[in-house]
Amino acid sequence: MKKAVLCALLLGTTCVGIAQQDKKATKETVHLYHNLFKLEKKGVMFGHQDALAYGATWKYQPGRSDVKDITGDYPAVYGWELGHLEQGANVNLDTVPFDKMRGFIHDGYERGGVITISWHGNNPINNKSAWDVTPGGVKAVLPGGAKHDMFIGWLNHIADFLLSLKGDKGEAIPVLFRPYHELTGNWFWWGKNICTPEEYKALFRFTVHYLRDVRNVHNLLYVYNTSQFKTASDFLERYPGDDVVDVLSFDAYQSKNPAVDSSFTKDVHDNLVILTSLAAQKHKLTALAEVGYENIPYAGWWTGVLLKAIDKLPVSYLLAWRNAGYIGNSTTLSHFVPYDKTQVSGADFIRFYEAPNTLFEKEVAKEKLYAK
Ligand code: BMA
């Protein structure tokens, strides 16, 4: 029997080897961490990006969520995005004001839901967007680099916001923080063709060190996130270390038509088999941190494609991307969750909601994830 397993049986789950990596984590964060391991065995929590801010056809209607419109229940996990906060902006890159976001985070947390946050920060080398792949940004922000001091200013904005997230009793709201995501892709300035593995690891480690040890942000669980991968060594090539990661995850988007090509289910399943086995070895949580099929033009996608990929694997949560509505000049309403029951995948989304191994907010709230 592994030492950590034995120790968990004897002492509960508070022993070395099964602990969040921030040893000064707030008690709500510690409880969340341990409770998520238990919940992982019951089912996969459903999450939605920007769920409370807007839906495909509306913006800022208090209490509303497209998921709730269809199922009568909120998502269990709420995804939020900090891009442009590093610039000191008041609204994020998707036009969500940070003060409203703070309120939505509070509301989701107080209802018993889970908060996760991503950060599409600008490329520090030229302050163009996160998708600007001019090389040199990662090296420049590391200690000794030309943009290091500027980057400290950026991290201070991030730290201030994360520290400002408070529950009704004044406690810090725990957040699953997912910086520098999809790192195995080559579309962000921290991506794999743009920096070396050592630079990426140093960026992640420096960020954790600065937030945790310098700014005393102790309400975070850190999420390591790749895009889809082939092998465990692909997944781990840029892994910054067990001591700075709590959750192993990847992102996956359906692009081929599932009616004629079932590779999405197989590939996601294969990735999850690798991920869950690494997570078991390393005592980490697991997630499909972003997933989706834009506009879901396939009736059985939720149960026949997505849930099939998860099968019985212990996946803590999956998060569908945002119901952005019209983006730019587009004439279609971009969405990753149906916003009307009569839509192509509407009935199947309800079947997905009702499946015994999916968890939405009502069920998750009963778990009291922030209490011992
Ligand atoms: C992308 C798209 C963009 C958005 C970005 C950050 O996947 O949804 O429209 O700006 O995420 O949220």
PDB file of N, CA, C and O in Angstrom, residues 212-244:
ATOM      1  N   ARG A 212       1.802  33.679  -3.928  1.00  0.00           N
ATOM      2  CA  ARG A 212       1.679  32.963  -2.650  1.00  0.00           C
ATOM      3  C   ARG A 212       2.626  33.532  -1.579  1.00  0.00           C
ATOM      4  O   ARG A 212       2.203  33.842  -0.463  1.00  0.00           O
ATOM      5  N   ASP A 213       3.907  33.695  -1.932  1.00  0.00           N
ATOM      6  CA  ASP A 213       4.899  34.007  -0.897  1.00  0.00           C
ATOM      7  C   ASP A 213       5.132  35.503  -0.718  1.00  0.00           C
ATOM      8  O   ASP A 213       5.500  35.945   0.357  1.00  0.00           O
ATOM      9  N   VAL A 214       4.944  36.259  -1.789  1.00  0.00           N
ATOM     10  CA  VAL A 214       5.177  37.701  -1.677  1.00  0.00           C
ATOM     11  C   VAL A 214       3.866  38.426  -1.381  1.00  0.00           C
ATOM     12  O   VAL A 214       3.800  39.230  -0.456  1.00  0.00           O
ATOM     13  N   ARG A 215       2.824  38.096  -2.134  1.00  0.00           N
ATOM     14  CA  ARG A 215       1.547  38.787  -1.945  1.00  0.00           C
ATOM     15  C   ARG A 215       0.602  38.074  -0.975  1.00  0.00           C
ATOM     16  O   ARG A 215      -0.493  38.538  -0.711  1.00  0.00           O
ATOM     17  N   ASN A 216       1.018  36.934  -0.466  1.00  0.00           N
ATOM     18  CA  ASN A 216       0.175  36.214   0.508  1.00  0.00           C
ATOM     19  C   ASN A 216      -1.238  35.933   0.010  1.00  0.00           C
ATOM     20  O   ASN A 216      -2.214  36.100   0.747  1.00  0.00           O
ATOM     21  N   VAL A 217      -1.327  35.516  -1.226  1.00  0.00           N
ATOM     22  CA  VAL A 217      -2.620  35.064  -1.750  1.00  0.00           C
ATOM     23  C   VAL A 217      -2.718  33.579  -1.397  1.00  0.00           C
ATOM     24  O   VAL A 217      -1.941  32.766  -1.907  1.00  0.00           O
ATOM     25  N   HIS A 218      -3.638  33.249  -0.499  1.00  0.00           N
ATOM     26  CA  HIS A 218      -3.713  31.861  -0.018  1.00  0.00           C
ATOM     27  C   HIS A 218      -5.086  31.234  -0.255  1.00  0.00           C
ATOM     28  O   HIS A 218      -5.492  30.332   0.469  1.00  0.00           O
ATOM     29  N   ASN A 219      -5.795  31.773  -1.263  1.00  0.00           N
ATOM     30  CA  ASN A 219      -7.107  31.203  -1.592  1.00  0.00           C
ATOM     31  C   ASN A 219      -7.093  30.549  -2.973  1.00  0.00           C
ATOM     32  O   ASN A 219      -8.121  30.484  -3.637  1.00  0.00           O
ATOM     33  N   LEU A 220      -5.916  30.066  -3.387  1.00  0.00           N
ATOM     34  CA  LEU A 220      -5.836  29.499  -4.730  1.00  0.00           C
ATOM     35  C   LEU A 220      -5.457  28.030  -4.724  1.00  0.00           C
ATOM     36  O   LEU A 220      -4.609  27.595  -3.936  1.00  0.00           O
ATOM     37  N   LEU A 221      -6.096  27.285  -5.630  1.00  0.00           N
ATOM     38  CA  LEU A 221      -5.596  25.975  -6.035  1.00  0.00           C
ATOM     39  C   LEU A 221      -5.125  26.188  -7.468  1.00  0.00           C
ATOM     40  O   LEU A 221      -5.808  26.847  -8.261  1.00  0.00           O
ATOM     41  N   TYR A 222      -3.955  25.675  -7.797  1.00  0.00           N
ATOM     42  CA  TYR A 222      -3.364  25.956  -9.103  1.00  0.00           C
ATOM     43  C   TYR A 222      -3.661  24.833 -10.099  1.00  0.00           C
ATOM     44  O   TYR A 222      -3.479  23.658  -9.804  1.00  0.00           O
ATOM     45  N   VAL A 223      -4.105  25.259 -11.277  1.00  0.00           N
ATOM     46  CA  VAL A 223      -4.508  24.320 -12.330  1.00  0.00           C
ATOM     47  C   VAL A 223      -3.479  24.361 -13.464  1.00  0.00           C
ATOM     48  O   VAL A 223      -3.247  25.418 -14.057  1.00  0.00           O
ATOM     49  N   TYR A 224      -2.884  23.229 -13.734  1.00  0.00           N
ATOM     50  CA  TYR A 224      -1.976  23.074 -14.882  1.00  0.00           C
ATOM     51  C   TYR A 224      -2.823  22.630 -16.072  1.00  0.00           C
ATOM     52  O   TYR A 224      -3.627  21.699 -15.946  1.00  0.00           O
ATOM     53  N   ASN A 225      -2.668  23.281 -17.213  1.00  0.00           N
ATOM     54  CA  ASN A 225      -3.604  23.056 -18.316  1.00  0.00           C
ATOM     55  C   ASN A 225      -2.919  23.039 -19.678  1.00  0.00           C
ATOM     56  O   ASN A 225      -2.297  24.017 -20.090  1.00  0.00           O
ATOM     57  N   THR A 226      -3.055  21.905 -20.369  1.00  0.00           N
ATOM     58  CA  THR A 226      -2.528  21.791 -21.733  1.00  0.00           C
ATOM     59  C   THR A 226      -3.702  21.803 -22.716  1.00  0.00           C
ATOM     60  O   THR A 226      -4.858  21.778 -22.314  1.00  0.00           O
ATOM     61  N   SER A 227      -3.373  21.803 -24.009  1.00  0.00           N
ATOM     62  CA  SER A 227      -4.399  21.460 -24.992  1.00  0.00           C
ATOM     63  C   SER A 227      -4.328  19.934 -25.149  1.00  0.00           C
ATOM     64  O   SER A 227      -3.677  19.267 -24.330  1.00  0.00           O
ATOM     65  N   GLN A 228      -4.959  19.388 -26.184  1.00  0.00           N
ATOM     66  CA  GLN A 228      -4.954  17.918 -26.289  1.00  0.00           C
ATOM     67  C   GLN A 228      -3.536  17.417 -26.545  1.00  0.00           C
ATOM     68  O   GLN A 228      -2.689  18.159 -27.050  1.00  0.00           O
ATOM     69  N   PHE A 229      -3.262  16.176 -26.159  1.00  0.00           N
ATOM     70  CA  PHE A 229      -1.882  15.665 -26.195  1.00  0.00           C
ATOM     71  C   PHE A 229      -1.898  14.197 -26.609  1.00  0.00           C
ATOM     72  O   PHE A 229      -2.961  13.581 -26.710  1.00  0.00           O
ATOM     73  N   LYS A 230      -0.705  13.662 -26.844  1.00  0.00           N
ATOM     74  CA  LYS A 230      -0.644  12.262 -27.294  1.00  0.00           C
ATOM     75  C   LYS A 230      -0.243  11.318 -26.158  1.00  0.00           C
ATOM     76  O   LYS A 230      -0.857  10.296 -25.955  1.00  0.00           O
ATOM     77  N   THR A 231       0.782  11.693 -25.422  1.00  0.00           N
ATOM     78  CA  THR A 231       1.317  10.768 -24.410  1.00  0.00           C
ATOM     79  C   THR A 231       1.490  11.498 -23.080  1.00  0.00           C
ATOM     80  O   THR A 231       1.453  12.735 -23.022  1.00  0.00           O
ATOM     81  N   ALA A 232       1.752  10.704 -22.034  1.00  0.00           N
ATOM     82  CA  ALA A 232       2.000  11.303 -20.719  1.00  0.00           C
ATOM     83  C   ALA A 232       3.220  12.219 -20.783  1.00  0.00           C
ATOM     84  O   ALA A 232       3.246  13.284 -20.163  1.00  0.00           O
ATOM     85  N   SER A 233       4.231  11.841 -21.554  1.00  0.00           N
ATOM     86  CA  SER A 233       5.414  12.706 -21.583  1.00  0.00           C
ATOM     87  C   SER A 233       5.136  14.012 -22.333  1.00  0.00           C
ATOM     88  O   SER A 233       5.682  15.054 -21.972  1.00  0.00           O
ATOM     89  N   ASP A 234       4.266  13.969 -23.353  1.00  0.00           N
ATOM     90  CA  ASP A 234       3.825  15.241 -23.985  1.00  0.00           C
ATOM     91  C   ASP A 234       3.169  16.134 -22.942  1.00  0.00           C
ATOM     92  O   ASP A 234       3.424  17.335 -22.870  1.00  0.00           O
ATOM     93  N   PHE A 235       2.276  15.508 -22.172  1.00  0.00           N
ATOM     94  CA  PHE A 235       1.508  16.275 -21.186  1.00  0.00           C
ATOM     95  C   PHE A 235       2.438  16.891 -20.139  1.00  0.00           C
ATOM     96  O   PHE A 235       2.205  18.013 -19.666  1.00  0.00           O
ATOM     97  N   LEU A 236       3.502  16.171 -19.787  1.00  0.00           N
ATOM     98  CA  LEU A 236       4.363  16.614 -18.673  1.00  0.00           C
ATOM     99  C   LEU A 236       5.601  17.382 -19.113  1.00  0.00           C
ATOM    100  O   LEU A 236       6.366  17.835 -18.261  1.00  0.00           O
ATOM    101  N   GLU A 237       5.792  17.561 -20.418  1.00  0.00           N
ATOM    102  CA  GLU A 237       7.046  18.160 -20.887  1.00  0.00           C
ATOM    103  C   GLU A 237       7.334  19.506 -20.213  1.00  0.00           C
ATOM    104  O   GLU A 237       8.465  19.830 -19.887  1.00  0.00           O
ATOM    105  N   ARG A 238       6.296  20.275 -20.008  1.00  0.00           N
ATOM    106  CA  ARG A 238       6.476  21.608 -19.414  1.00  0.00           C
ATOM    107  C   ARG A 238       5.833  21.713 -18.030  1.00  0.00           C
ATOM    108  O   ARG A 238       5.558  22.825 -17.547  1.00  0.00           O
ATOM    109  N   TYR A 239       5.598  20.594 -17.428  1.00  0.00           N
ATOM    110  CA  TYR A 239       4.945  20.576 -16.099  1.00  0.00           C
ATOM    111  C   TYR A 239       5.860  21.262 -15.080  1.00  0.00           C
ATOM    112  O   TYR A 239       7.010  20.885 -14.911  1.00  0.00           O
ATOM    113  N   PRO A 240       5.354  22.276 -14.377  1.00  0.00           N
ATOM    114  CA  PRO A 240       6.242  23.072 -13.530  1.00  0.00           C
ATOM    115  C   PRO A 240       6.594  22.435 -12.186  1.00  0.00           C
ATOM    116  O   PRO A 240       7.447  22.964 -11.479  1.00  0.00           O
ATOM    117  N   GLY A 241       5.954  21.313 -11.842  1.00  0.00           N
ATOM    118  CA  GLY A 241       6.346  20.626 -10.605  1.00  0.00           C
ATOM    119  C   GLY A 241       5.164  20.351  -9.703  1.00  0.00           C
ATOM    120  O   GLY A 241       4.224  21.151  -9.607  1.00  0.00           O
ATOM    121  N   ASP A 242       5.227  19.210  -9.023  1.00  0.00           N
ATOM    122  CA  ASP A 242       4.132  18.810  -8.130  1.00  0.00           C
ATOM    123  C   ASP A 242       3.891  19.827  -7.019  1.00  0.00           C
ATOM    124  O   ASP A 242       2.776  19.936  -6.503  1.00  0.00           O
ATOM    125  N   ASP A 243       4.944  20.552  -6.653  1.00  0.00           N
ATOM    126  CA  ASP A 243       4.814  21.473  -5.519  1.00  0.00           C
ATOM    127  C   ASP A 243       4.099  22.781  -5.875  1.00  0.00           C
ATOM    128  O   ASP A 243       3.875  23.615  -4.994  1.00  0.00           O
ATOM    129  N   VAL A 244       3.760  22.978  -7.156  1.00  0.00           N
ATOM    130  CA  VAL A 244       3.039  24.214  -7.529  1.00  0.00           C
ATOM    131  C   VAL A 244       1.730  23.924  -8.282  1.00  0.00           C
ATOM    132  O   VAL A 244       1.125  24.842  -8.840  1.00  0.00           O
TER     133      VAL A 244
END
